[in-house]
Each structure stands twice: as C-alpha cells, then as structure tokens.
Amino acid sequence: MDPSPHPLSQFVLKMHSRCDLACDHCYVFEHADQSWRGRPKVISDAVLDITAERIAEHARTHRLDTVHVVLHGGEPLLAGRARLRRAAEGLRAALADVCGLDLRIHTNGVTLDEKFCDLFAELDIKVGVSLDGDRAANDLHRRYRDGRSSHDRVLRAIALLRQPRYRHLFAGILCTIDLRNDPDTVYSALAALSPPRIDFLLPHATWDDPPPRPSASATAYGDWLLRIFERWTADGRPMGVRVLDSVLRTLRGASSLTESLGLAPVELAVIETDGALELADSLKTAYDGAPATGMRVQANSLDEMATHPGIVARQRGLDGLSDTCRACPVVRSCGGGLYAHRYRTGSDANGFMNPSVFCADLKQLILGVRDRETQKMSMPPSLRNGVHLAELASGFGGHEAVELLARHELTVNRELLAAVWHEVPHSATGTAAWETLTVLDAEAPGSVDAVLAHPYLRPWALRSLGGDEEAGPVAMRGVAELAAAALVRAGRPGTVTVPAHSGVLRLPTLGALRVGDAAEGRVTGNIDDGFAVRVGSREHRIGHKQGTDPSWLDRHLFELPDWTIALEDTDPWRDVHGYAVQPRLSDAAAEKWRARLTAAWEWIRRELPAYAPGLAAGLSVVTPLRAGVSGADISSAARDAFGAVAVARPDAPETLACLLVHEFQHVKLGALLDLTDLYDPTCEQLFYAPWRPDPRPLEGLLQGTYAHIAVVDFWRARHRTTDGAEARAAEAQFARWREQTAQAVDTLAASGALTEEGERFVTAMGETLASRLTAPLSPDALAEARRAATDHKRRTAS
C-alpha cells in the first residue's frame, strides 16, 4: 500500500490577482508564467468556502496542530475588507475544533489604513509589508505604472503598524535584493523601522534567465548577505532575519525557517482566485505553466495535491538533489536552494535536477556565517567591561549577550566531555563511539555542537566524573548516546552501538526508544531520510517515509515565532531540579503544553519584550514537573543545566510567562558566574532576602535578587494590562516586589564581598529597580508593600 502523503500545512490563498503597483521584478506579473491574465480578479465566496473545508478536512485527517495561511495576490487589499473578512471568518470557523490557525496577509502597503488594521486586529491577521530599503533602493523597482514612487505610502503603512494598538500585527518586512543597493544603507533603512523580522529575498532567476550581476564576482549575492550578517550581528541581532536565522539554525542541526534553505519537506500549496491548486508561486519564474497541477480545490482534495509529483519532488531530502548538491559540504544548510532557482531547460525530465543558479552565493554565505561563528566561539569568551555585561547586569541581556553565554557553556560542556574521556576507563563500545564522534566533530561540527549543547549533558558528565562504581558504565553509555545522536543529526551513514538502560535507549536531543530487556541497540544513520535502531533481530525505523516505529518516543519540539523550544520528558538526567519530574507525556498533554507555551510566549513578546530575545537565544528546553499537592506554582532552574528550566504547567499562560522569565534569570546568572567572579567565593556570611525567613549565602541572595527583577517587571506588566480587582491585586504585587527587590540590592551593595565587577553588576541592577520605583502607585498598594516589609523584618528579627 502506498504511504500516506506528507501533509500540507502552509497555504497561500490568492485573494486578488491584480496589483496597484507595477514592480518590474515581480514574479507573478513579469516572469515566464502569465496565467494571471486568465484568472478572475477576485476570489469568489464559493472558492473561499470550499478552500476552508478542504484545509479543515486535511488538517483533521493528519491531526495537524496548526495550519499557516497567507492571504496573497496580486495585492490582497484590493479584494476589500468584506472579502478579507469572509476569508478569515470562514477559515477560523472551519478550523475551530480541528487545529490552530496562523493567519497572515502580505501586502505592498500602499492602501493600508486604520480600517484595514482594525479589521486585522479583530480577526488576528498578522501583516507583512514589502519594502526594498530607503527611497532610492525601493524606487528601483517598486513604482506605480506611471512611474511614481510608492515609498512614502509604504512608510506610512509601517508607521501605522508600529502604533501600540497595532504593533502586535506587524509580522515584518520583505526586501528583494538588488546588488546596486548598498547593503549597509538598506539594512539601516529597514532596521530603523524596528520590524520584528526582515526577509531578504534573492531575486527570482534560473539558469536560463540568470540573476543580474553588475560586478564580476560569482558570489556577489553571498557577499551582500554576509555584509548584512555582520551589521546585524554588530547590532546585537535586534530582529529576526529569516535567511540568516535559517543558516544559523541549519548549521546547528535545526530546521530552516524558509523553503529556500534546508532539507525539510516542503508543505506548501497555493490556491488561486479560480480555485486552481498550484505549486509554489516562485515557480512562475521557470516557465509558463510551471506551477500548474491540473487540480482544483472544487474537485480535488489536499491529500491528492500532496501526492502531486511537484510536491513529492520537494519532500525527498537529499534524494531529490543533483549529484553536485549531494556531494557539497554545506548541503544540509543549503538544501539545494529554492526549487525554482534550479531550473535549466533540458537538464533532466523536469529541468530542476541542478544546483541553484545562486549556488556559489549560498555556499559563500553559509561558509562565511560558519567561519564567523566559529571564530567567535574560539575566542576567549569574556564579557568583562563590555556592553553585554551591562545588558545582563540590567536584568535583561539581548540575543547576542545570551548567545555569548551559550557559547561559553558549550565550551564548558566540551571540556567536561574531554575530562570524562580522559579520566574514566574505556569500554570497547565507548571507544568505537568516541572515534565516530571525533570524525563527526571534524566533518559535521554543527551537528556535534547541537548535541553537546543539550542542557542535561553536564549532569551526566558530573556523575561520570564522580568516581563511584557506576561512573564507568554511565560514562561510556553517555558517550555512545552522544555519538549516535550526532550521527543521526548529521545525516551521515554509519553505525554506533548504544547501551540501553532501564528498558530505554536514549538519543539526547532527539528522543528515546523502548527496547524492553535488550542490553543495547545499533543505531544506523541516513536511512530513508531517517535512521534505524536494530535491537536483536528487530529493526526499528524512525523518521522515514513509511512512518515511525511506535516504540520511539519522539522529543516534543515546538516551533514558535522566533523561538524553538523542546519539552524534555525522556532524558534520565533531567531529574536535577529538586522536584519530581513528569513521566512521558501523552500526545494530548504535550498539545496542552504547546498551547500554553504559545500563549505565554506571545504574552512575553508583547508585554515583556526586553526579555524575549535573550530567552529565545538561550532557553531551549522546558522540563515538565509534577504539580504540587498544595496547588502552588512550581518551577526551578538547575545550576548545572544551562538552557533548561523545569515547570509544573500552570493554568494561566501569564503565570507560565512569569515562571519562564523568572527561572531564565537564574539560568543567565549561573552562566555568567561560570565566566567571572562577581563576589568573593570565600565569603561565608549569610544574608537575609526580604522574601525568605532564612538567611542565605551571598550567591543565593544574588540569584534571588536577579530573578526577582523579572518578577517586578511581570507584575508591572500585569498592572498595566488588567483592570478592576485584578489590576489592584497586580498593583499590590508590583509594589511589594519592587520594594523588596530594591532592599535586596541594597543588602548586596553593603555586603562588602562583591568584586569590582560584582559592584558594577549590582549597581546596574539597582538602576533598573530605581526606574521601577518612580512609577506612581496608589496609597493602598504602597501601604501593603510597607506592611509586607515590616512583617518580614519582624519574622527575621525573631
């Protein structure tokens, strides 16, 4: 029986087939495929209705958790508010009991106004806007038919989206690269608009119609993007840049954020205004009719669409690439580039079995990013006297600052792994695994780093170095697990023998396999886009085209906007947080976690934006805890598990948001204390924290104070965003925590045990708290805060 099709989860819905601009680089109107000429201008109600039904049917059949729909054109705003409302309400109604809906619209922005924005706010439609840079850059292509500039109108639209009431709708800016435009100037113009994301897009081109190259360089587009990377990095990576984020992610073994990079299966279908089901719009640049499938939403299911050869060809991973691509060292990041850009007349049956016409550019970009990241990792990772230390001391720390911490923690993990290898007696299994790991570290270092950055590597390493009678077996089993996981991530052929423990064979960062009484399994990589584990005479196939063995416990990995987070419920070393961990979650429980994390993350990004970039850069794992019998919220961060926090899932997303930012403060400070001394480690004096009845060592007070800066900001945000009794309660909490945290800062400053660097750090914390103390509050809230302080002094004095 044929395997089920790989489900489609991304849909482009064409609302209008015409445009009010005449951009000369537009692939819809100006490239080879001209099918727009024979299509209705506006999508009909009937097509909208059947489309919603088809998507819901497909999502239900494949148990999708979320579908992503982009309202597109032409220019979709030309469809009018009533038709856009009909589309959004129809999709939401059809999917209400099926799965989540991520709904967006992509517009040129020239007619965007408050009425449209009010509609999008009501219907939760995120808005992406096309803009190619400053006026000179934008006017090279994005003009009206009479030659007028569109620049001022687009800036007006973005200014509207940046208003506080619409800011949550702003999805980002799409910018098509033109080598005539200076990358620094383009970046500066776009970054000044504070978008949450920028998409820099290569101009659509093929081998038959190659891209413009004003310079003689074969890598001019790669060099242009590398200059963007350098500017973006120097600025602390203040917004997402999809192509650069995707390169960084794929170098680390994670998934790409764009179909133009990486080997992940394409899950995209286009629905035209007449109901035609088509392949990706970018194929319009190849030849007339290239996106056509012959299918229509009125007559064909999306399961039928998913089996179309044009879809299947883009789901074959390495097998779908040319020999040149498969032999390339950056293929797992590049993925052959965008499918349309591979087209060459007569090169194979369909003309796409070629490297990208931007092949040299993509290789230049990927290797350039890799080399720059490697150079940063090889430098002594000091934050002393730098801007990043000041960021962290303030209580926050942006993406770049937290990445520096993460790089240092990865270095520590590597040092611990080396110590395990040199100090623990080797087994034959461990020696063979170590040899595999060594080869992979030379040939696929990103895959090895992705495994070695696992938060629970350090607890394993410390146990292995503990010297008890179990240390040797624990150490050799862990080395084999790490090597096998890295082999699978790298997609390399080879086999690693992995000992099992308590009926489970573990692959850190990937999951675990139930193996019963078996002592070991042989993990073999690169089989049908997946891997296999042979246990005795039985072979378990995992992640391949015919499905995954039910004995496999896959890691719950959630791709949220700008944040990838895993639920860790299989790793035996996760039990380091001081609370009872949850056993393996059911699918239903995992989905509840996904929903709660999604809502909490949206709240953090909206109400605590200063915390979001650092959290996205450094928090990769949430470990579910068992709920406490008292019903109190439970959370924890382990000193030796950078990148993880443990939480018992609360009922309210806002509470989860508080627990995440609070515990991640501990994670950041723990990593910083690995880098530098903020206090005299010989200090044995104990200090009272205003929120505890027992005295604490200085590090405990420092950790608590730093974490409570986030608690102060949480209650400030809750006070700002609620009303009535809830707002009064939040105001009282804000008053209490800002007062107590400021007192703790004073205690730290007067301790006499801080280093010079520690004094600067505590001073910066105090400045953050001082800015919170100036916020006006009601007399009742201030009185309650004073009562809490008095009660605490009375308790500690007694």
Tab-separated table of N, CA, C and O in Angstrom, residues 613-652:
chain	number	residue	atom	x	y	z
A	613	PRO	N	14.261	38.423	23.458
A	613	PRO	CA	15.393	37.998	22.627
A	613	PRO	C	16.369	37.093	23.359
A	613	PRO	O	16.839	36.094	22.809
A	614	GLY	N	16.688	37.419	24.607
A	614	GLY	CA	17.609	36.589	25.356
A	614	GLY	C	17.028	35.219	25.645
A	614	GLY	O	17.725	34.198	25.545
A	615	LEU	N	15.761	35.180	26.000
A	615	LEU	CA	15.119	33.903	26.289
A	615	LEU	C	15.112	33.022	25.042
A	615	LEU	O	15.417	31.830	25.114
A	616	ALA	N	14.803	33.607	23.888
A	616	ALA	CA	14.797	32.834	22.645
A	616	ALA	C	16.185	32.321	22.300
A	616	ALA	O	16.333	31.246	21.716
A	617	ALA	N	17.225	33.085	22.654
A	617	ALA	CA	18.592	32.681	22.333
A	617	ALA	C	19.128	31.617	23.273
A	617	ALA	O	19.990	30.828	22.884
A	618	GLY	N	18.631	31.562	24.512
A	618	GLY	CA	19.267	30.699	25.495
A	618	GLY	C	18.419	29.631	26.129
A	618	GLY	O	18.956	28.700	26.729
A	619	LEU	N	17.100	29.728	26.023
A	619	LEU	CA	16.241	28.721	26.648
A	619	LEU	C	15.761	27.757	25.570
A	619	LEU	O	14.973	28.121	24.702
A	620	SER	N	16.228	26.521	25.615
A	620	SER	CA	15.899	25.543	24.586
A	620	SER	C	15.050	24.401	25.095
A	620	SER	O	14.485	23.659	24.299
A	621	VAL	N	14.949	24.234	26.414
A	621	VAL	CA	14.260	23.072	26.972
A	621	VAL	C	13.398	23.501	28.151
A	621	VAL	O	13.843	24.262	29.015
A	622	VAL	N	12.159	23.011	28.176
A	622	VAL	CA	11.314	23.073	29.360
A	622	VAL	C	11.048	21.643	29.807
A	622	VAL	O	10.606	20.815	29.007
A	623	THR	N	11.348	21.359	31.059
A	623	THR	CA	11.108	20.030	31.615
A	623	THR	C	9.841	20.069	32.463
A	623	THR	O	9.773	20.830	33.432
A	624	PRO	N	8.829	19.290	32.091
A	624	PRO	CA	7.579	19.306	32.870
A	624	PRO	C	7.763	18.665	34.249
A	624	PRO	O	8.344	17.580	34.382
A	625	LEU	N	7.269	19.342	35.270
A	625	LEU	CA	7.276	18.836	36.640
A	625	LEU	C	5.882	18.357	37.027
A	625	LEU	O	4.878	18.800	36.462
A	626	ARG	N	5.848	17.477	38.026
A	626	ARG	CA	4.554	17.094	38.593
A	626	ARG	C	3.995	18.276	39.379
A	626	ARG	O	4.739	19.002	40.040
A	627	ALA	N	2.695	18.445	39.331
A	627	ALA	CA	2.064	19.532	40.074
A	627	ALA	C	2.151	19.250	41.575
A	627	ALA	O	2.117	18.090	42.009
A	628	GLY	N	2.289	20.309	42.360
A	628	GLY	CA	2.360	20.161	43.804
A	628	GLY	C	0.985	19.913	44.411
A	628	GLY	O	-0.044	20.318	43.859
A	629	VAL	N	0.957	19.252	45.534
A	629	VAL	CA	-0.323	18.942	46.167
A	629	VAL	C	-1.012	20.201	46.674
A	629	VAL	O	-2.228	20.256	46.806
A	630	SER	N	-0.244	21.246	46.984
A	630	SER	CA	-0.832	22.470	47.521
A	630	SER	C	-1.451	23.346	46.449
A	630	SER	O	-2.164	24.300	46.750
A	631	GLY	N	-1.166	23.036	45.206
A	631	GLY	CA	-1.670	23.863	44.114
A	631	GLY	C	-0.810	25.073	43.828
A	631	GLY	O	-1.104	25.852	42.928
A	632	ALA	N	0.287	25.252	44.586
A	632	ALA	CA	1.177	26.388	44.351
A	632	ALA	C	1.954	26.172	43.056
A	632	ALA	O	2.228	25.038	42.661
A	633	ASP	N	2.311	27.258	42.413
A	633	ASP	CA	3.104	27.171	41.188
A	633	ASP	C	4.505	26.682	41.530
A	633	ASP	O	5.133	27.148	42.484
A	634	ILE	N	5.015	25.738	40.720
A	634	ILE	CA	6.328	25.144	40.955
A	634	ILE	C	7.189	25.355	39.726
A	634	ILE	O	6.761	25.069	38.605
A	635	SER	N	8.396	25.826	39.936
A	635	SER	CA	9.358	25.973	38.839
A	635	SER	C	10.750	25.942	39.421
A	635	SER	O	10.950	26.152	40.615
A	636	SER	N	11.731	25.685	38.558
A	636	SER	CA	13.098	25.558	39.046
A	636	SER	C	14.063	25.706	37.880
A	636	SER	O	13.723	25.409	36.733
A	637	ALA	N	15.272	26.151	38.201
A	637	ALA	CA	16.387	26.163	37.249
A	637	ALA	C	17.588	25.551	37.951
A	637	ALA	O	17.933	25.956	39.062
A	638	ALA	N	18.210	24.559	37.341
A	638	ALA	CA	19.366	23.882	37.936
A	638	ALA	C	20.645	24.596	37.534
A	638	ALA	O	20.818	24.980	36.372
A	639	ARG	N	21.547	24.758	38.493
A	639	ARG	CA	22.800	25.476	38.246
A	639	ARG	C	23.628	24.824	37.137
A	639	ARG	O	24.364	25.504	36.421
A	640	ASP	N	23.510	23.496	36.988
A	640	ASP	CA	24.325	22.766	36.016
A	640	ASP	C	23.528	22.299	34.810
A	640	ASP	O	23.823	21.250	34.228
A	641	ALA	N	22.509	23.046	34.428
A	641	ALA	CA	21.697	22.669	33.259
A	641	ALA	C	21.370	23.916	32.455
A	641	ALA	O	20.206	24.309	32.326
A	642	PHE	N	22.392	24.560	31.897
A	642	PHE	CA	22.163	25.778	31.111
A	642	PHE	C	21.246	25.465	29.933
A	642	PHE	O	21.440	24.499	29.201
A	643	GLY	N	20.261	26.328	29.739
A	643	GLY	CA	19.335	26.186	28.621
A	643	GLY	C	18.041	25.518	28.978
A	643	GLY	O	17.161	25.384	28.121
A	644	ALA	N	17.882	25.085	30.252
A	644	ALA	CA	16.658	24.389	30.651
A	644	ALA	C	16.052	25.031	31.883
A	644	ALA	O	16.773	25.528	32.759
A	645	VAL	N	14.734	25.027	31.956
A	645	VAL	CA	14.012	25.314	33.187
A	645	VAL	C	12.979	24.213	33.363
A	645	VAL	O	12.580	23.548	32.396
A	646	ALA	N	12.561	24.007	34.585
A	646	ALA	CA	11.553	22.990	34.889
A	646	ALA	C	10.328	23.670	35.473
A	646	ALA	O	10.458	24.550	36.330
A	647	VAL	N	9.150	23.251	35.011
A	647	VAL	CA	7.913	23.930	35.394
A	647	VAL	C	6.788	22.904	35.499
A	647	VAL	O	6.669	22.005	34.655
A	648	ALA	N	5.968	23.041	36.527
A	648	ALA	CA	4.680	22.350	36.565
A	648	ALA	C	3.680	23.252	35.856
A	648	ALA	O	3.481	24.407	36.265
A	649	ARG	N	3.078	22.757	34.795
A	649	ARG	CA	2.265	23.615	33.919
A	649	ARG	C	1.134	24.279	34.686
A	649	ARG	O	0.248	23.608	35.221
A	650	PRO	N	1.151	25.619	34.756
A	650	PRO	CA	0.065	26.340	35.433
A	650	PRO	C	-1.147	26.486	34.513
A	650	PRO	O	-1.064	26.237	33.308
A	651	ASP	N	-2.242	26.930	35.084
A	651	ASP	CA	-3.471	27.089	34.301
A	651	ASP	C	-3.414	28.307	33.387
A	651	ASP	O	-3.915	28.273	32.267
A	652	ALA	N	-2.813	29.394	33.872
A	652	ALA	CA	-2.853	30.665	33.133
A	652	ALA	C	-1.572	30.864	32.321
A	652	ALA	O	-0.475	30.700	32.849
